[in-house]
PDB file of C-alpha atoms in Angstrom:
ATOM      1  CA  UNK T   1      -3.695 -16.269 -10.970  1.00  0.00           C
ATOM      2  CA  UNK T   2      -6.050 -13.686  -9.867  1.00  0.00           C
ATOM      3  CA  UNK T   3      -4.147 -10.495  -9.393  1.00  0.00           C
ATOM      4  CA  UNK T   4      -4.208  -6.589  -9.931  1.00  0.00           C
ATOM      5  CA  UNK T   5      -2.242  -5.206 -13.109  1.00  0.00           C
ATOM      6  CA  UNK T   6      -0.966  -2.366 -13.623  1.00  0.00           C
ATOM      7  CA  UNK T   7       0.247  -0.536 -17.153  1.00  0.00           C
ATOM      8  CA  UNK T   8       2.567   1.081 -17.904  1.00  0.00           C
ATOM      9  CA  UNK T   9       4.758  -0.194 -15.257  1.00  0.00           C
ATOM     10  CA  UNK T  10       7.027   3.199 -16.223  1.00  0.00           C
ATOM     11  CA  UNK T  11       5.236   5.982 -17.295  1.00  0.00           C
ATOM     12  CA  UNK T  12       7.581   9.459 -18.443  1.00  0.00           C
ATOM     13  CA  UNK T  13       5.405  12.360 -19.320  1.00  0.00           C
ATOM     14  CA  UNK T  14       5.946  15.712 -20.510  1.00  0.00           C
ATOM     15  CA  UNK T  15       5.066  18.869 -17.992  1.00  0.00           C
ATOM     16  CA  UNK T  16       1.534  19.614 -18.762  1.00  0.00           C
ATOM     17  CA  UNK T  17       0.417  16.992 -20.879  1.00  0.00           C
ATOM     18  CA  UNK T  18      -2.216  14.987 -20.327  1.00  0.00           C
ATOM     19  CA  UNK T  19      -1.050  11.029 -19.095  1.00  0.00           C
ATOM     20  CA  UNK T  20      -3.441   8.187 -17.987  1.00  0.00           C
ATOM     21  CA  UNK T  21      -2.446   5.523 -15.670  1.00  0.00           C
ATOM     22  CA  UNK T  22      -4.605   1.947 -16.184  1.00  0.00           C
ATOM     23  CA  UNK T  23      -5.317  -0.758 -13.392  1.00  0.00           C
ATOM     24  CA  UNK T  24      -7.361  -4.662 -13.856  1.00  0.00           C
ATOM     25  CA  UNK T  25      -8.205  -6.718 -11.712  1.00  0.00           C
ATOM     26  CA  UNK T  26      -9.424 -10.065 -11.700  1.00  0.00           C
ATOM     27  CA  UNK T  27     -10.123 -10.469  -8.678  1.00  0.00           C
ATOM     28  CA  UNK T  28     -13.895  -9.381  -8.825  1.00  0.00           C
ATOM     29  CA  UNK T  29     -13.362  -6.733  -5.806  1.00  0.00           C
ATOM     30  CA  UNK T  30     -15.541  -4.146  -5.479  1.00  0.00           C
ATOM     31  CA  UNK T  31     -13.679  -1.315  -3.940  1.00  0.00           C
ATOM     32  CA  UNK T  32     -10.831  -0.261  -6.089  1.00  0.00           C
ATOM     33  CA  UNK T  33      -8.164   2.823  -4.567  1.00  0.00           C
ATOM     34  CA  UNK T  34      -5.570   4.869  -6.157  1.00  0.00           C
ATOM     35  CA  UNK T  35      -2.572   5.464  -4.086  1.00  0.00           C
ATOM     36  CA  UNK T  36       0.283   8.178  -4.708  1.00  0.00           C
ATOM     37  CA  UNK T  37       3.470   7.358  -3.157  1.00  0.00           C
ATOM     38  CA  UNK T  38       6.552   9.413  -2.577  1.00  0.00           C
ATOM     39  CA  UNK T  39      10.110   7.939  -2.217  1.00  0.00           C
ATOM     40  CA  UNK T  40      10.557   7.453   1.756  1.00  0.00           C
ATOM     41  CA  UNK T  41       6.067   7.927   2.390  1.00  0.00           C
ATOM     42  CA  UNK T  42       3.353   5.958   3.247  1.00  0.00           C
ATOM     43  CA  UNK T  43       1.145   5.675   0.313  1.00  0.00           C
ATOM     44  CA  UNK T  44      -1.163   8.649   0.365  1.00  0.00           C
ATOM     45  CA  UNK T  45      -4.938   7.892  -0.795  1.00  0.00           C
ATOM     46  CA  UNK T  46      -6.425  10.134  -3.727  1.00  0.00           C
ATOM     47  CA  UNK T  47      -9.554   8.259  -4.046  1.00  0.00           C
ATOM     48  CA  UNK T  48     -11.574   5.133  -4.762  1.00  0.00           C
ATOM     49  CA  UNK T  49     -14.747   3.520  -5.947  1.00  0.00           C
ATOM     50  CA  UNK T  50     -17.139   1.784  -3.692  1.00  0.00           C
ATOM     51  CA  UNK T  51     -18.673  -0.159  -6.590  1.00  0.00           C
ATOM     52  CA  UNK T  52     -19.626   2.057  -9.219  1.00  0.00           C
ATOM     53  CA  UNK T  53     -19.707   5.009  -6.194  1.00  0.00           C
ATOM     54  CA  UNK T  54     -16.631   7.499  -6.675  1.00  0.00           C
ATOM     55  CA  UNK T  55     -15.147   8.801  -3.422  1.00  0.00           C
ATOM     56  CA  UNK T  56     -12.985  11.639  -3.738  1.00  0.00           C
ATOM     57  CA  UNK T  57     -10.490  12.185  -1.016  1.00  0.00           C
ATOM     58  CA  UNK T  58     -10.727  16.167   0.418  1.00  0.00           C
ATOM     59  CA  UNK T  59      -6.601  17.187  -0.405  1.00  0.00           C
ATOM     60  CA  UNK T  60      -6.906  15.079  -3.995  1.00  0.00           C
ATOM     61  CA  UNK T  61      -5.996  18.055  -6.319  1.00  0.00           C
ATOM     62  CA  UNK T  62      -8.669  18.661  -8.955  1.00  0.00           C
ATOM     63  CA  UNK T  63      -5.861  18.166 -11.404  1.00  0.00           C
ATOM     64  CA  UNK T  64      -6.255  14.299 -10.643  1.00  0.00           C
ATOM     65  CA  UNK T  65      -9.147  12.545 -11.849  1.00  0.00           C
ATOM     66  CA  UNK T  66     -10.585   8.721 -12.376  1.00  0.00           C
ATOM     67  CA  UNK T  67     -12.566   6.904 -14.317  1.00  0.00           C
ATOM     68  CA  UNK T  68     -14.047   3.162 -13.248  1.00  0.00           C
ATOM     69  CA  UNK T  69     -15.971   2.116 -16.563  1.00  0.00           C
ATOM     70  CA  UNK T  70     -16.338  -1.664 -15.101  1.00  0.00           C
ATOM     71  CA  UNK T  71     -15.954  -3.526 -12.336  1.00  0.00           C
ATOM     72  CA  UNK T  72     -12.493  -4.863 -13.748  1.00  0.00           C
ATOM     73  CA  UNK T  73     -10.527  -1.866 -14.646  1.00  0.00           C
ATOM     74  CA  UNK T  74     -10.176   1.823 -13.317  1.00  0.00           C
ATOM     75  CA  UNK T  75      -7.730   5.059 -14.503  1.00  0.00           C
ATOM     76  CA  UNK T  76      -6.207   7.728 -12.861  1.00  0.00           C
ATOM     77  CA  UNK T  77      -5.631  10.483 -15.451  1.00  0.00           C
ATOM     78  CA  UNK T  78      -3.419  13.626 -14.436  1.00  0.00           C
ATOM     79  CA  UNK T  79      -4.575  16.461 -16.674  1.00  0.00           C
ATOM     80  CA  UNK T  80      -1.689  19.022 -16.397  1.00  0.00           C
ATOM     81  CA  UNK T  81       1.044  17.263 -14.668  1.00  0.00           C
ATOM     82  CA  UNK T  82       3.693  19.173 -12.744  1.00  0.00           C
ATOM     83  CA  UNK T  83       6.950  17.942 -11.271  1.00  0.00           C
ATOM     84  CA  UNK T  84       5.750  17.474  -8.000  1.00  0.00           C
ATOM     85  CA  UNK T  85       3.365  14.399  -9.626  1.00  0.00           C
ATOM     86  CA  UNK T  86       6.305  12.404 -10.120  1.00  0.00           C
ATOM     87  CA  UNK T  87       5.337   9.672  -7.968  1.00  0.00           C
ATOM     88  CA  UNK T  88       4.657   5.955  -7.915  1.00  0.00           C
ATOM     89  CA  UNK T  89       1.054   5.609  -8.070  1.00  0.00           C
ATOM     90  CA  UNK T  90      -0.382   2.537  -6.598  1.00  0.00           C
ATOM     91  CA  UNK T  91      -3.847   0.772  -7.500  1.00  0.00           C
ATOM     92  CA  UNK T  92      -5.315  -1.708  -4.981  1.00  0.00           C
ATOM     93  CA  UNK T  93      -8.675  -3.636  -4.617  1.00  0.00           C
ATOM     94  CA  UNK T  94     -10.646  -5.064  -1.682  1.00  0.00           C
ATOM     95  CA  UNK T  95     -13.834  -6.864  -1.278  1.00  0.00           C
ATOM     96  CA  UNK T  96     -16.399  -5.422   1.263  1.00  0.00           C
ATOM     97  CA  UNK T  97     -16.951  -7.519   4.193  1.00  0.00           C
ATOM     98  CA  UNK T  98     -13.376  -8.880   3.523  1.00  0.00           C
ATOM     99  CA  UNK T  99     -10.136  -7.757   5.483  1.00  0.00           C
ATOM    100  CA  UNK T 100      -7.343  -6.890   3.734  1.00  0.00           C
ATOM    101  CA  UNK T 101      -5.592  -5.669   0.132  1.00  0.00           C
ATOM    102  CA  UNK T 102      -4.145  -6.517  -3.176  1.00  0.00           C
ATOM    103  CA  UNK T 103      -2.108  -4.008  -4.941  1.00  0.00           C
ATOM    104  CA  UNK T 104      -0.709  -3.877  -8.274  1.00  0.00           C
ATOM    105  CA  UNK T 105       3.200  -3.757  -9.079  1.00  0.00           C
ATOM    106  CA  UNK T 106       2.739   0.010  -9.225  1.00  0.00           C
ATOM    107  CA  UNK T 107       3.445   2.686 -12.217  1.00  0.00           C
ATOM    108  CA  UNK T 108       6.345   5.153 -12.061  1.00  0.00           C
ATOM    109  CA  UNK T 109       5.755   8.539 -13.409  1.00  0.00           C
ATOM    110  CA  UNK T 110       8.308  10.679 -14.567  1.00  0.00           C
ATOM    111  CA  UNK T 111       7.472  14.295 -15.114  1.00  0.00           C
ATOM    112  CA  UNK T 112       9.743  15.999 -17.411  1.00  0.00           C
TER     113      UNK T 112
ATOM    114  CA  UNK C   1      -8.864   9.784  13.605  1.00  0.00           C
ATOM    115  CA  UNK C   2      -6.669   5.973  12.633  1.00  0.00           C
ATOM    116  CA  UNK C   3      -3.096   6.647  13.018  1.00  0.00           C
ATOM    117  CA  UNK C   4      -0.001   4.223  12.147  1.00  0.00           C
ATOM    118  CA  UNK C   5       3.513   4.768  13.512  1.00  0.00           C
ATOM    119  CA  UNK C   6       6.376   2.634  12.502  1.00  0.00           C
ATOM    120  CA  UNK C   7       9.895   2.324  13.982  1.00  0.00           C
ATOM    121  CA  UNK C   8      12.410   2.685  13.159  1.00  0.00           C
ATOM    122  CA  UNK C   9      12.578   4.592   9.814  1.00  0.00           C
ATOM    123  CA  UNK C  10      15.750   3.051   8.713  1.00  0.00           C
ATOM    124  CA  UNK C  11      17.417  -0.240  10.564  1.00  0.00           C
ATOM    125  CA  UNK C  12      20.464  -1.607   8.856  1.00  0.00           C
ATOM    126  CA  UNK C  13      21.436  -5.241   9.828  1.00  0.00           C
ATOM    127  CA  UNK C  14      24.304  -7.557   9.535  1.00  0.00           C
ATOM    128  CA  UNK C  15      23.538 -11.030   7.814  1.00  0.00           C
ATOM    129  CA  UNK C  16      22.340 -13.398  10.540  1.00  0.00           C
ATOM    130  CA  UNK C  17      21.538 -10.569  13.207  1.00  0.00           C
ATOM    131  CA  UNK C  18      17.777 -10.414  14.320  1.00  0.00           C
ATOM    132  CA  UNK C  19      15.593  -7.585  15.260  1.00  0.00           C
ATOM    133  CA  UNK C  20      12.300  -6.427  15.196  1.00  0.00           C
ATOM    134  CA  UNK C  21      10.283  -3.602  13.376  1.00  0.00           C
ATOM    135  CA  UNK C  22       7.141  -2.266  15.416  1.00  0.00           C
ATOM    136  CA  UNK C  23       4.164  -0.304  13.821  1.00  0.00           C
ATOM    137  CA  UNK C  24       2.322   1.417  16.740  1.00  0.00           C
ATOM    138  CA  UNK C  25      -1.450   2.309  15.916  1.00  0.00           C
ATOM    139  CA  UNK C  26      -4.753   4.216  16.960  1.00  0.00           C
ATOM    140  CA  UNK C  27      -7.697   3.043  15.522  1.00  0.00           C
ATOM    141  CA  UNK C  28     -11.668   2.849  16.307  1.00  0.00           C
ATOM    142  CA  UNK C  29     -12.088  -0.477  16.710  1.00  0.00           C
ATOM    143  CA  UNK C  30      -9.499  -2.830  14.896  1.00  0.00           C
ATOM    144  CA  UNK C  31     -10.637  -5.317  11.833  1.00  0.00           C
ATOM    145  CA  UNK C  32      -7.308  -6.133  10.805  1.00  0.00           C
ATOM    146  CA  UNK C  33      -3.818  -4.920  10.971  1.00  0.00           C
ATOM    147  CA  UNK C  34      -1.636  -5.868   7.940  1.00  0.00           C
ATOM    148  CA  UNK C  35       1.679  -6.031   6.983  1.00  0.00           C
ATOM    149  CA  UNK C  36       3.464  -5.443   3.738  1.00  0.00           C
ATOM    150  CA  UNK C  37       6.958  -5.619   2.197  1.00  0.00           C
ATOM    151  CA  UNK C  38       8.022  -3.634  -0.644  1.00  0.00           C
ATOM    152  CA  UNK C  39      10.797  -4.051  -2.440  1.00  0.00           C
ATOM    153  CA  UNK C  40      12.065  -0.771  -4.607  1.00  0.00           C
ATOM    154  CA  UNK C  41       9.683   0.857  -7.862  1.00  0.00           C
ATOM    155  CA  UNK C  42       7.496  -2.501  -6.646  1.00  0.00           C
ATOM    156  CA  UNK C  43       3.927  -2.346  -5.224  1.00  0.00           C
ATOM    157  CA  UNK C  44       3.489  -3.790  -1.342  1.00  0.00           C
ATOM    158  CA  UNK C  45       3.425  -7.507  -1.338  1.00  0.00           C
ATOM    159  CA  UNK C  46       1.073  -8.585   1.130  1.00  0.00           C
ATOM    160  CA  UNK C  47       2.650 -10.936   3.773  1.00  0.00           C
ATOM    161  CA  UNK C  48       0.333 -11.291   6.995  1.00  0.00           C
ATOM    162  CA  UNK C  49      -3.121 -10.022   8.367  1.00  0.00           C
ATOM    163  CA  UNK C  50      -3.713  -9.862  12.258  1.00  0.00           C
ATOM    164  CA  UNK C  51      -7.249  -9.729  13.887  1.00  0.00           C
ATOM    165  CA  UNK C  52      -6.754  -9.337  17.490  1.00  0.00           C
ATOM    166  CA  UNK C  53      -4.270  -9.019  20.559  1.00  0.00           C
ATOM    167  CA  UNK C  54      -2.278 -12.210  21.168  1.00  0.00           C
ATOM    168  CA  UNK C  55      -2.021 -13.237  17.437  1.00  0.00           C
ATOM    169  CA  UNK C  56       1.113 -14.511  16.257  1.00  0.00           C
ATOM    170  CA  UNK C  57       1.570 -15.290  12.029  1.00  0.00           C
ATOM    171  CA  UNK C  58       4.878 -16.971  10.870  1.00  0.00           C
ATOM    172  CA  UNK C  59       6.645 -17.091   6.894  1.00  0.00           C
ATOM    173  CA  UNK C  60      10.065 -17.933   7.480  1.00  0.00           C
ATOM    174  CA  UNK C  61      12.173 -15.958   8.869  1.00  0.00           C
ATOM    175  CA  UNK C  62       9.471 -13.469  10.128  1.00  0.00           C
ATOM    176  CA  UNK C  63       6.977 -13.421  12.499  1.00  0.00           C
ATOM    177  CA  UNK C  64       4.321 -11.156  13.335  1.00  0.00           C
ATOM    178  CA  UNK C  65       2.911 -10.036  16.771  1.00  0.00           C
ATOM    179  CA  UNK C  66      -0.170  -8.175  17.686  1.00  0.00           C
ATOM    180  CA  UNK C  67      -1.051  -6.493  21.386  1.00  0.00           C
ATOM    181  CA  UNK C  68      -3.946  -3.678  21.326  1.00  0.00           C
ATOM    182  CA  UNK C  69      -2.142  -0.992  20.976  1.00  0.00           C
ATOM    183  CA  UNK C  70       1.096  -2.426  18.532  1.00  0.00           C
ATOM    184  CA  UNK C  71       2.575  -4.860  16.592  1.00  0.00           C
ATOM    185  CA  UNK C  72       5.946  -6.637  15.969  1.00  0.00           C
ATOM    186  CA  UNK C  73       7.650  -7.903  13.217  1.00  0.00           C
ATOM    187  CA  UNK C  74      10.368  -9.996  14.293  1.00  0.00           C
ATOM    188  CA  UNK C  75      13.037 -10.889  11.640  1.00  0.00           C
ATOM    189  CA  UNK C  76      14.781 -14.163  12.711  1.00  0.00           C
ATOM    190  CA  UNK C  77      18.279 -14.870  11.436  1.00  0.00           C
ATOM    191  CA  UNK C  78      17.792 -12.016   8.647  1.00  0.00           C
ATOM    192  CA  UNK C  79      19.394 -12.456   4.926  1.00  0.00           C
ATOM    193  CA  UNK C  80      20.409  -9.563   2.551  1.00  0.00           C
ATOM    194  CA  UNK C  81      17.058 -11.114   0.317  1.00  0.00           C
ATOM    195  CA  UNK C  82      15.084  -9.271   3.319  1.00  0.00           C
ATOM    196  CA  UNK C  83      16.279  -6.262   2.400  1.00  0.00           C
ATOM    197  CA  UNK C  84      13.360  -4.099   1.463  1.00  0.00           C
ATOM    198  CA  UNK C  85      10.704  -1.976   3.036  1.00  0.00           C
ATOM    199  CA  UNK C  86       7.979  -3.035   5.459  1.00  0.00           C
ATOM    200  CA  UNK C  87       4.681  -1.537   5.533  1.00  0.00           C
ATOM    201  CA  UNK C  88       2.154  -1.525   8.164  1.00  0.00           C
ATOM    202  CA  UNK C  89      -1.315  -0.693   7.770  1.00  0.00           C
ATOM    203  CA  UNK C  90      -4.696  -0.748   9.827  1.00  0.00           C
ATOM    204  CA  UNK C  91      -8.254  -1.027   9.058  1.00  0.00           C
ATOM    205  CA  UNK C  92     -11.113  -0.141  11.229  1.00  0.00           C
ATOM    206  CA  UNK C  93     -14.131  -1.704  12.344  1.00  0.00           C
ATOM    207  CA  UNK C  94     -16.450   1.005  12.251  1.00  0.00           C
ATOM    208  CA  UNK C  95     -16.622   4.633   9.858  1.00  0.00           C
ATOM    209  CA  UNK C  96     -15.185   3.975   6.244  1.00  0.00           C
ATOM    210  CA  UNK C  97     -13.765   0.511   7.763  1.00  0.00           C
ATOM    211  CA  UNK C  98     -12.446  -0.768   3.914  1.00  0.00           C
ATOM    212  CA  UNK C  99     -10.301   2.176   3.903  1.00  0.00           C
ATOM    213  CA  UNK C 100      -6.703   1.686   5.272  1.00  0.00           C
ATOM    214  CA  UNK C 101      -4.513   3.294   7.172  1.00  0.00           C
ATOM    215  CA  UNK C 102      -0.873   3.316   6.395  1.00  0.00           C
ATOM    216  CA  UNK C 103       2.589   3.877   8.625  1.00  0.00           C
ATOM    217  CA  UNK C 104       5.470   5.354   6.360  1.00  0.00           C
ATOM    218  CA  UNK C 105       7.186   1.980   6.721  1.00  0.00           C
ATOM    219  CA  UNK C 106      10.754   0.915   7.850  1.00  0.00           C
ATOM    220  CA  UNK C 107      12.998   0.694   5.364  1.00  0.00           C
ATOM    221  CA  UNK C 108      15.419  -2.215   6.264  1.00  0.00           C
ATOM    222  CA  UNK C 109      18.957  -3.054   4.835  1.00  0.00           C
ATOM    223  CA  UNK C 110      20.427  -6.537   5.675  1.00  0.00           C
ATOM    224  CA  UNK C 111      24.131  -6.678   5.071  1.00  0.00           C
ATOM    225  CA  UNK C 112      25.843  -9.572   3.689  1.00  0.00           C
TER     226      UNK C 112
END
């Protein structure tokens, strides 16, 4: 089945040190989005790629960064994480022209 | 700017005992109003899209409800298995109209 993955499912990560979160899809969308989500929040967009077109979102700390080397897969990497990044962080895709979202089971970082 | 309410935060049910969950919204022009369950350290699991006032979607024991300015999910004869939380989200017809817009969700708690 077509669907969005996401690894590691559970992430734990020292303060500072450097962690990379990974999302597929095989769905052949061409918008992917990275989500952070607090416990009891809305999911909170940090930014996305229109195609190959990288769209930062304006309160995205510079500490959070992304890389979309194909159309299939994307990464959020967190340089220097601090406690406050403990989150789940979401990945979802979409297809231009075409209403609605797929997300991925999600990745729980732990910041300790 | 798109805005999504939802309401209640928190509804706690007894087995069998129906409600509803409403997700209030401001948008520019509506493409499509979604709704999403998610169940705990899981990512949103898509359940129905709504295009315009007066459409009604059923699976199972929920149904969902759109007017112009809200819509309803009705839970019908709810089981603890419903227990999770419900997302709502928007997305515009005009502006950055793939990005969505989510509520903070109602977090819902059938009892046996």
């Amino acid at each position: 089945d077509a669907m969005v993955i996401q690894n590691p499912r559970y992430q734990v990560t020292q303060f500072g040190k450097p962690v990379t979160l990974s999302c597929s899809q095989t769905l052949n969308h061409n918008v992917m989005y990275w989500y952070q989500q607090k416990s009891s929040q809305a999911p909170k967009l940090l930014f996305h790629y229109y195609d190959k077109d990288f769209n930062n979102e304006a309160d995205t700390p510079d500490n959070f960064q992304s890389r979309r080397p194909n159309t299939s897969f994307c990464f959020l990497d967190i340089r220097s994480p601090g406690l406050g990044d403990a989150a789940m962080y979401l990945c979802a895709t979409s297809r231009e022209g075409a209403p609605g979202y797929t997300f991925g089971s999600g990745t729980r970082l732990t910041v300790v | 700017e798109d805005q999504v309410t939802q309401s209640p935060e928190a509804l706690r049910l007894q087995e069998g005992e129906s409600s509803s969950l409403n997700c209030s919204y401001t948008v520019s022009g509506l493409r499509g109003l979604f709704w999403y369950r998610q169940d705990p350290g899981k990512g949103p699991e898509f359940l129905f899209t709504l295009y315009s006032a007066g459409e009604e979607k059923e699976k199972e024991r929920l149904k969902a409800t759109l007017t112009k300015k809200e819509s309803f999910l009705h839970i019908t004869a709810p089981k603890p298995e419903d227990s999770a939380t419900y997302l709502c989200a928007v997305q515009a017809s005009s502006g950055g109209s793939y990005i969505p817009t989510f509520g903070r969700g109602t977090s819902l708690i059938v009892h046996p």
